[in-house]
Tab-separated table of C-alpha atoms and ligand atoms in Angstrom:
chain	number	residue	atom	x	y	z
D	19	MET	CA	-7.878	-21.422	-0.236
D	20	LYS	CA	-7.042	-18.389	1.923
D	21	GLN	CA	-6.100	-15.216	0.070
D	22	PHE	CA	-5.113	-11.824	1.413
D	23	THR	CA	-5.069	-10.021	-1.890
D	24	ARG	CA	-7.850	-7.432	-2.204
D	25	ALA	CA	-8.134	-4.699	0.426
D	26	LYS	CA	-11.462	-3.522	-0.927
D	27	SER	CA	-13.137	-6.885	-0.328
D	28	LEU	CA	-11.998	-7.317	3.292
D	29	SER	CA	-14.672	-6.825	5.947
D	30	GLY	CA	-14.152	-4.368	8.774
D	31	GLU	CA	-14.393	-7.233	11.303
D	32	PHE	CA	-11.716	-9.280	9.558
D	33	ILE	CA	-9.366	-6.280	9.315
D	34	ALA	CA	-9.936	-5.524	13.010
D	35	ASP	CA	-9.087	-9.141	13.892
D	36	LEU	CA	-5.768	-9.010	11.980
D	37	ILE	CA	-4.856	-5.693	13.582
D	38	GLU	CA	-5.666	-7.030	17.029
D	39	ARG	CA	-3.249	-9.917	16.385
D	40	ALA	CA	-0.628	-7.439	15.169
D	41	HIS	CA	-0.925	-5.237	18.274
D	42	ALA	CA	-0.713	-8.342	20.492
D	43	PHE	CA	2.497	-9.531	18.773
D	44	LYS	CA	4.028	-6.083	19.056
D	45	LYS	CA	3.080	-5.684	22.703
D	46	SER	CA	4.279	-9.120	23.799
D	47	LYS	CA	7.229	-9.318	21.364
D	48	LYS	CA	6.096	-12.905	20.867
D	49	TYR	CA	5.871	-14.419	17.417
D	50	PRO	CA	3.479	-17.033	15.991
D	51	ASN	CA	4.858	-20.530	15.527
D	52	LEU	CA	5.482	-20.864	11.790
D	53	SER	CA	8.112	-23.540	12.170
D	54	GLY	CA	8.589	-25.469	8.929
D	55	LYS	CA	6.447	-23.048	6.875
D	56	ILE	CA	7.853	-21.548	3.698
D	57	LEU	CA	6.645	-18.310	2.124
D	58	GLY	CA	7.710	-17.752	-1.501
D	59	ASN	CA	7.652	-14.083	-2.537
D	60	VAL	CA	7.842	-12.843	-6.105
D	61	PHE	CA	8.704	-9.194	-6.725
D	62	PHE	CA	8.024	-7.433	-10.012
D	63	ASN	CA	9.578	-4.202	-8.735
D	64	PRO	CA	12.060	-3.177	-6.019
D	65	SER	CA	11.237	-3.220	-2.310
D	66	LEU	CA	12.959	-2.591	0.998
D	67	ARG	CA	10.213	-2.659	3.642
D	68	THR	CA	7.923	-5.289	2.180
D	69	LYS	CA	10.714	-7.707	1.293
D	70	LEU	CA	12.736	-7.401	4.486
D	71	SER	CA	9.774	-7.240	6.881
D	72	PHE	CA	8.239	-10.408	5.409
D	73	GLU	CA	11.592	-12.194	5.487
D	74	ALA	CA	12.208	-11.041	9.077
D	75	ALA	CA	8.676	-11.987	10.138
D	76	MET	CA	9.083	-15.512	8.770
D	77	ALA	CA	12.586	-15.937	10.243
D	78	ARG	CA	11.540	-14.670	13.688
D	79	SER	CA	8.577	-17.067	13.656
D	80	GLY	CA	10.699	-20.101	12.845
D	81	GLY	CA	9.734	-20.233	9.172
D	82	THR	CA	11.498	-19.321	5.962
D	83	ALA	CA	10.839	-16.722	3.276
D	84	LEU	CA	12.314	-17.156	-0.185
D	85	SER	CA	12.215	-14.155	-2.501
D	86	LEU	CA	12.506	-13.960	-6.283
D	87	SER	CA	12.689	-10.864	-8.475
D	88	SER	CA	11.065	-11.369	-11.864
D	89	GLY	CA	13.693	-10.990	-14.583
D	90	SER	CA	16.620	-10.671	-12.182
D	91	GLY	CA	18.094	-14.000	-11.113
D	92	THR	CA	14.954	-15.796	-12.244
D	93	TRP	CA	12.973	-15.731	-15.499
D	94	ALA	CA	10.978	-12.682	-16.498
D	95	PHE	CA	7.342	-13.742	-16.182
D	96	GLU	CA	4.614	-13.179	-18.782
D	97	SER	CA	1.098	-12.524	-17.486
D	98	GLU	CA	-0.841	-11.851	-20.720
D	99	LEU	CA	-2.940	-14.755	-21.962
D	100	GLY	CA	-2.860	-15.906	-25.561
D	101	VAL	CA	0.319	-14.068	-26.520
D	102	ARG	CA	3.129	-15.426	-28.684
D	103	MET	CA	6.018	-15.414	-26.196
D	104	ASP	CA	8.771	-14.365	-28.603
D	105	GLN	CA	9.905	-11.281	-26.657
D	106	ASP	CA	11.864	-10.892	-23.398
D	107	LYS	CA	9.673	-12.978	-21.050
D	108	PRO	CA	10.532	-16.704	-21.265
D	109	GLU	CA	8.131	-18.108	-18.620
D	110	HIS	CA	4.373	-17.693	-18.238
D	111	LEU	CA	2.807	-17.216	-14.798
D	112	LYS	CA	0.439	-20.037	-15.732
D	113	GLU	CA	3.300	-22.516	-15.277
D	114	ALA	CA	5.444	-20.546	-12.820
D	115	VAL	CA	2.738	-20.044	-10.159
D	116	ARG	CA	1.675	-23.699	-10.261
D	117	VAL	CA	5.298	-24.850	-10.010
D	118	MET	CA	6.062	-22.497	-7.111
D	119	SER	CA	2.947	-23.760	-5.336
D	120	ARG	CA	4.523	-27.232	-5.265
D	121	TYR	CA	7.573	-25.883	-3.364
D	122	VAL	CA	6.167	-23.503	-0.743
D	123	ASP	CA	3.250	-23.215	1.707
D	124	ALA	CA	2.122	-19.730	0.662
D	125	LEU	CA	2.982	-17.240	-2.073
D	126	GLY	CA	3.417	-13.462	-1.913
D	127	VAL	CA	3.368	-11.270	-4.991
D	128	ARG	CA	4.410	-7.652	-5.514
D	129	SER	CA	3.229	-6.406	-8.889
D	130	PHE	CA	3.128	-2.798	-10.005
D	131	ALA	CA	0.986	-0.463	-12.035
D	132	SER	CA	1.977	-0.034	-15.690
D	133	LEU	CA	0.850	3.617	-15.458
D	134	GLY	CA	0.075	3.324	-19.157
D	135	SER	CA	-3.676	2.858	-18.828
D	136	VAL	CA	-5.803	3.040	-15.707
D	137	GLU	CA	-8.217	0.494	-17.230
D	138	GLU	CA	-5.364	-1.994	-17.767
D	139	ASP	CA	-4.032	-1.424	-14.239
D	140	ALA	CA	-7.512	-2.011	-12.815
D	141	LYS	CA	-7.447	-5.532	-14.316
D	142	GLU	CA	-4.617	-6.532	-11.932
D	143	LYS	CA	-3.395	-9.192	-14.367
D	144	VAL	CA	-0.365	-10.335	-12.349
D	145	LEU	CA	-2.229	-10.546	-9.051
D	146	SER	CA	-5.157	-12.271	-10.762
D	147	ALA	CA	-2.803	-14.889	-12.237
D	148	PHE	CA	-1.512	-15.719	-8.745
D	149	GLU	CA	-5.074	-15.870	-7.396
D	150	GLU	CA	-6.143	-18.149	-10.231
D	151	TYR	CA	-3.195	-20.530	-10.569
D	152	ALA	CA	-1.846	-20.818	-7.017
D	153	THR	CA	-2.718	-23.988	-5.130
D	154	VAL	CA	-1.471	-22.452	-1.850
D	155	PRO	CA	-2.614	-19.241	-0.076
D	156	VAL	CA	-1.640	-15.933	-1.715
D	157	VAL	CA	-0.731	-12.610	-0.087
D	158	SER	CA	-0.543	-9.346	-2.036
D	159	LEU	CA	2.683	-7.492	-1.336
D	160	GLU	CA	1.197	-4.513	-3.291
D	161	SER	CA	-0.529	-4.556	-6.630
D	162	ALA	CA	-1.394	-1.959	-9.252
D	163	PHE	CA	-4.354	-0.573	-7.296
D	164	GLU	CA	-3.892	-1.639	-3.650
D	165	HIS	CA	-1.350	-2.222	-0.892
D	166	PRO	CA	-3.336	-4.195	1.717
D	167	CYS	CA	-0.369	-4.931	4.025
D	168	GLN	CA	0.483	-1.225	4.063
D	169	MET	CA	-3.165	-0.533	4.909
D	170	LEU	CA	-2.975	-2.732	8.032
D	171	ALA	CA	0.295	-1.159	9.203
D	172	ASP	CA	-1.159	2.321	8.644
D	173	MET	CA	-4.264	1.488	10.675
D	174	MET	CA	-2.076	0.194	13.515
D	175	THR	CA	0.047	3.341	13.418
D	176	VAL	CA	-2.955	5.672	13.461
D	177	GLN	CA	-4.397	3.800	16.462
D	178	GLU	CA	-1.092	4.131	18.318
D	179	LEU	CA	-0.927	7.859	17.544
D	180	VAL	CA	-4.469	9.044	18.195
D	181	GLY	CA	-5.966	6.390	20.478
D	182	VAL	CA	-9.548	6.035	19.268
D	183	PRO	CA	-9.499	7.156	15.601
D	184	ARG	CA	-13.280	7.362	15.106
D	185	GLY	CA	-14.268	11.019	14.596
D	186	LYS	CA	-10.664	12.206	14.342
D	187	ASN	CA	-9.356	13.935	11.205
D	188	PHE	CA	-7.269	12.282	8.488
D	189	CYS	CA	-5.877	14.183	5.516
D	190	LEU	CA	-4.432	12.348	2.524
D	191	ARG	CA	-2.160	15.062	1.167
D	192	TRP	CA	-0.873	14.717	-2.423
D	193	ALA	CA	2.766	15.715	-2.916
D	194	PRO	CA	4.917	16.201	-6.016
D	195	HIS	CA	7.436	13.680	-7.323
D	196	ILE	CA	9.873	13.449	-10.204
D	197	LYS	CA	7.652	10.890	-11.928
D	198	ALA	CA	4.113	9.550	-11.812
D	199	LEU	CA	3.549	6.911	-9.120
D	200	PRO	CA	0.691	4.396	-8.770
D	201	LEU	CA	-2.601	4.748	-6.895
D	202	ALA	CA	-2.107	1.677	-4.685
D	203	VAL	CA	-1.070	3.459	-1.473
D	204	PRO	CA	-3.549	6.358	-1.777
D	205	HIS	CA	-6.360	3.827	-2.244
D	206	SER	CA	-5.230	1.728	0.718
D	207	ALA	CA	-4.577	4.728	2.993
D	208	LEU	CA	-8.079	6.064	2.343
D	209	LEU	CA	-9.612	2.635	2.959
D	210	ALA	CA	-7.653	2.482	6.243
D	211	ALA	CA	-8.974	5.869	7.398
D	212	ALA	CA	-12.523	4.994	6.336
D	213	HIS	CA	-12.489	1.673	8.233
D	214	LEU	CA	-11.232	3.565	11.295
D	215	GLY	CA	-14.216	5.950	11.058
D	216	MET	CA	-12.062	9.043	10.569
D	217	ASN	CA	-13.204	12.248	8.872
D	218	ILE	CA	-11.276	12.230	5.600
D	219	THR	CA	-9.960	15.120	3.554
D	220	LEU	CA	-8.392	14.310	0.201
D	221	ALA	CA	-6.080	17.237	-0.639
D	222	ALA	CA	-4.764	16.972	-4.183
D	223	PRO	CA	-4.579	19.213	-7.249
D	224	GLU	CA	-7.346	19.196	-9.840
D	225	GLY	CA	-6.995	16.076	-11.986
D	226	TYR	CA	-5.205	14.058	-9.308
D	227	ASP	CA	-8.264	12.110	-8.320
D	228	ILE	CA	-8.146	8.535	-7.124
D	229	ASP	CA	-10.037	5.827	-9.001
D	230	LYS	CA	-13.765	6.630	-8.904
D	231	GLY	CA	-14.673	3.096	-7.768
D	232	TYR	CA	-12.363	3.374	-4.756
D	233	GLU	CA	-13.553	6.873	-3.959
D	234	ASN	CA	-17.160	5.676	-3.933
D	235	TRP	CA	-16.206	2.705	-1.744
D	236	VAL	CA	-14.342	4.941	0.709
D	237	ARG	CA	-17.232	7.410	0.762
D	238	SER	CA	-19.729	4.632	1.472
D	239	ILE	CA	-17.672	3.197	4.384
D	240	SER	CA	-17.213	6.728	5.789
D	241	HIS	CA	-20.928	7.383	5.469
D	242	GLU	CA	-21.763	4.117	7.285
D	243	LYS	CA	-19.431	5.115	10.120
D	244	GLY	CA	-20.929	8.612	10.378
D	245	ALA	CA	-17.703	10.226	9.159
D	246	THR	CA	-17.166	12.817	6.432
D	247	PHE	CA	-15.276	12.816	3.123
D	248	THR	CA	-14.121	16.164	1.723
D	249	ARG	CA	-12.092	16.957	-1.401
D	250	ILE	CA	-9.897	20.103	-1.484
D	251	THR	CA	-7.474	21.367	-4.121
D	252	GLU	CA	-5.379	24.058	-2.402
D	253	PRO	CA	-1.744	23.198	-1.555
D	254	GLU	CA	-1.410	25.312	1.584
D	255	ARG	CA	-4.619	24.545	3.365
D	256	LEU	CA	-4.876	21.647	5.762
D	257	PRO	CA	-8.196	21.303	7.527
D	258	GLU	CA	-8.312	22.641	11.083
D	259	ASP	CA	-7.449	20.066	13.720
D	260	THR	CA	-5.936	17.541	11.321
D	261	ASN	CA	-4.674	14.626	13.425
D	262	ILE	CA	-2.944	12.679	10.652
D	263	VAL	CA	-1.328	14.160	7.541
D	264	TYR	CA	-0.683	11.189	5.272
D	265	VAL	CA	1.578	12.325	2.447
D	266	LYS	CA	1.754	10.490	-0.873
D	267	SER	CA	2.560	11.226	-4.508
D	268	TRP	CA	0.619	9.755	-7.392
D	269	GLY	CA	0.234	10.424	-11.088
D	270	ALA	CA	-2.793	11.966	-12.770
D	271	PRO	CA	-4.608	9.049	-14.444
D	272	SER	CA	-5.768	11.338	-17.292
D	273	LEU	CA	-2.094	11.959	-18.215
D	274	TYR	CA	-0.945	8.302	-18.192
D	275	SER	CA	-0.911	8.209	-21.986
D	276	THR	CA	1.153	11.423	-22.262
D	277	PRO	CA	4.226	10.907	-20.013
D	278	ALA	CA	5.969	14.109	-21.198
D	279	ARG	CA	2.944	16.189	-20.179
D	280	GLN	CA	2.727	14.281	-16.907
D	281	GLN	CA	6.351	15.266	-16.146
D	282	GLU	CA	5.709	18.884	-17.096
D	283	GLU	CA	2.606	19.073	-14.882
D	284	LEU	CA	4.475	17.492	-11.952
D	285	ARG	CA	7.200	20.136	-12.254
D	286	LYS	CA	4.567	22.894	-12.130
D	287	LEU	CA	3.177	21.463	-8.894
D	288	SER	CA	6.426	21.585	-6.889
D	289	THR	CA	4.841	24.039	-4.395
D	290	TRP	CA	2.793	21.099	-3.099
D	291	MET	CA	5.896	19.787	-1.285
D	292	VAL	CA	4.981	19.282	2.383
D	293	ARG	CA	6.872	21.591	4.743
D	294	GLU	CA	7.341	21.761	8.495
D	295	GLN	CA	5.232	24.954	8.729
D	296	GLN	CA	2.216	23.027	7.466
D	297	LEU	CA	2.318	20.580	10.362
D	298	GLN	CA	0.010	21.779	13.082
D	299	ARG	CA	1.092	21.269	16.687
D	300	ASP	CA	-0.885	18.064	17.123
D	301	SER	CA	-0.781	16.617	13.632
D	302	TYR	CA	1.341	13.599	12.853
D	303	LEU	CA	3.071	13.049	9.550
D	304	MET	CA	2.847	9.649	7.877
D	305	HIS	CA	4.324	8.382	4.599
D	306	CYS	CA	4.695	4.776	3.448
D	307	LEU	CA	8.325	5.298	2.293
D	308	PRO	CA	10.496	5.453	0.277
D	309	VAL	CA	10.268	9.268	0.187
D	310	ARG	CA	12.354	11.755	-1.795
D	311	ARG	CA	13.544	14.428	0.625
D	312	ASN	CA	12.968	18.033	-0.443
D	313	VAL	CA	10.887	16.919	-3.423
D	314	VAL	CA	7.958	15.230	-1.658
D	315	VAL	CA	8.542	16.301	1.965
D	316	SER	CA	11.087	18.852	3.280
D	317	ASP	CA	13.911	17.824	5.606
D	318	GLY	CA	12.299	19.938	8.337
D	319	ALA	CA	8.992	18.077	8.137
D	320	LEU	CA	10.518	14.590	7.835
D	321	ASP	CA	12.861	15.212	10.767
D	322	HIS	CA	10.133	16.860	12.858
D	323	ARG	CA	9.208	15.172	16.150
D	324	ASN	CA	5.695	14.614	14.768
D	325	SER	CA	7.001	12.657	11.790
D	326	LYS	CA	6.131	9.000	12.441
D	327	VAL	CA	7.364	7.400	9.234
D	328	ILE	CA	9.855	5.075	10.955
D	329	ASP	CA	7.275	3.775	13.450
D	330	GLN	CA	4.907	3.331	10.530
D	331	ALA	CA	7.513	1.266	8.640
D	332	GLU	CA	8.181	-0.843	11.753
D	333	ASN	CA	4.489	-1.665	11.920
D	334	ARG	CA	4.760	-3.404	8.544
D	335	LEU	CA	6.515	-6.224	10.424
D	336	TRP	CA	3.825	-6.557	13.113
D	337	ALA	CA	0.887	-6.170	10.747
D	338	GLN	CA	2.266	-8.854	8.450
D	339	LEU	CA	2.752	-11.189	11.397
D	340	GLY	CA	-1.002	-10.839	11.905
D	341	VAL	CA	-1.579	-11.821	8.263
D	342	LEU	CA	0.890	-14.728	8.392
D	343	ASP	CA	-0.631	-15.991	11.651
D	344	TRP	CA	-4.040	-16.127	9.923
D	345	ILE	CA	-2.719	-17.524	6.623
D	346	PHE	CA	-0.934	-20.454	8.290
D	347	SER	CA	-3.507	-21.193	10.990
D	348	GLU	CA	-6.088	-23.973	10.679
D	349	GLU	CA	-9.058	-21.577	11.150
Y	15	LIG	N1	6.064	0.997	1.630
Y	15	LIG	C1	6.603	-0.019	0.911
Y	15	LIG	O1	5.903	-0.883	0.396
Y	15	LIG	O2	7.958	0.017	0.831
Y	15	LIG	P1	8.820	-0.878	-0.158
Y	15	LIG	O3	8.449	-0.495	-1.559
Y	15	LIG	O4	10.250	-0.565	0.163
Y	15	LIG	O5	8.486	-2.321	0.097
C-alpha cells in the first residue's frame, strides 16, 4: 500500500521525481486525471493551506476531497491503545480509520505535536494509527515531527528562486512567537535544504535545537552532498551570501514540561524577530505560513520584494498534485 507519510524515509530520487511532476503541472497548468477518486482528509488541528490546496487539487483534477475535523462535526478520535474510553473521545482510530478506508480511495491525516513530551511526540501515535489501520494509501498532511508536503513545496520554491540550489546557502532562522510551536516544519525545511545540497546554517538561540535524530540525518545528507551544516546562536548575524532565509518559530523541547517558563523565555527572545534590515540584497525570505506579523517577522520584511511566502504557499498546490498523481497511479 502506498504511503507518503515519513519525510525522513523518502529517497532523494523519489523526492526528485515528485518535484519534477509538480514543476510539470505548474508549467503546463495541466492536472492529472483523478476522475472518480476520493481523498478523505482528517484534521486534528486547524489548516488553511493544507486543507484548501488538497481540496482544490482534487477538484481541479476531477476528483473529490472530503475533509473532517476531529471533534468538530465528527467524533473526537482516540489514538491511545488499551485505554478505558470514558473521557471526551467517543471513537477509536482503530475503528474510524478502517471504516473511512471503506468509503474513500486514499486518506490524508493532519495530526499535531502535543508539545508535552518530545518522546511522546516522536512516537507519532495518530499518524502511526493511520499507517497501521488504513486499507487505502495514506498521505501525511503534517504530523508531530514532519510536514512532508511542505517539504516538497519548499524544495520547489527554492529551485524557482535560486536555479540550481546545490552549493547555495540556506539559513533556517528561528523567530519568536507567543507560544511554543512544533518541530515539524523546521525538520522538513532542513531535510529539504539537505536534499537540495545546500550549505545549511541553523540560527536559533541556545536550547532551541531540533531533534537530535533529525539533525544527524540532515548532517549526513549534507555531508553526502558535499555541503556544510553550521549552528549559530546570534540573532543579528546571518551568514554572508545567504540565498534563502527560512523563518520559523518552534518551542524549546527542554521546556515542554514547564509551559510558564517556555512563555517567559519566548518573551525574552523577542529581539529575534526578523526585520527588513536583516535581508541581504539577494536573499529571499520564506515562511510556511501562517505567520504573526511584527512578532515573528516585521511588516517591512514580509512586504519586502524578496519575501516569497505567497509563491511558497501556492506551491503547496502543485507539490501535492505530484503526490496525488503518484498515489493514484498504477505504478
Ligand atoms: N503551512 C501550512 O501547513 O499551513 P496550514 O496550517 O494553514 O495548512
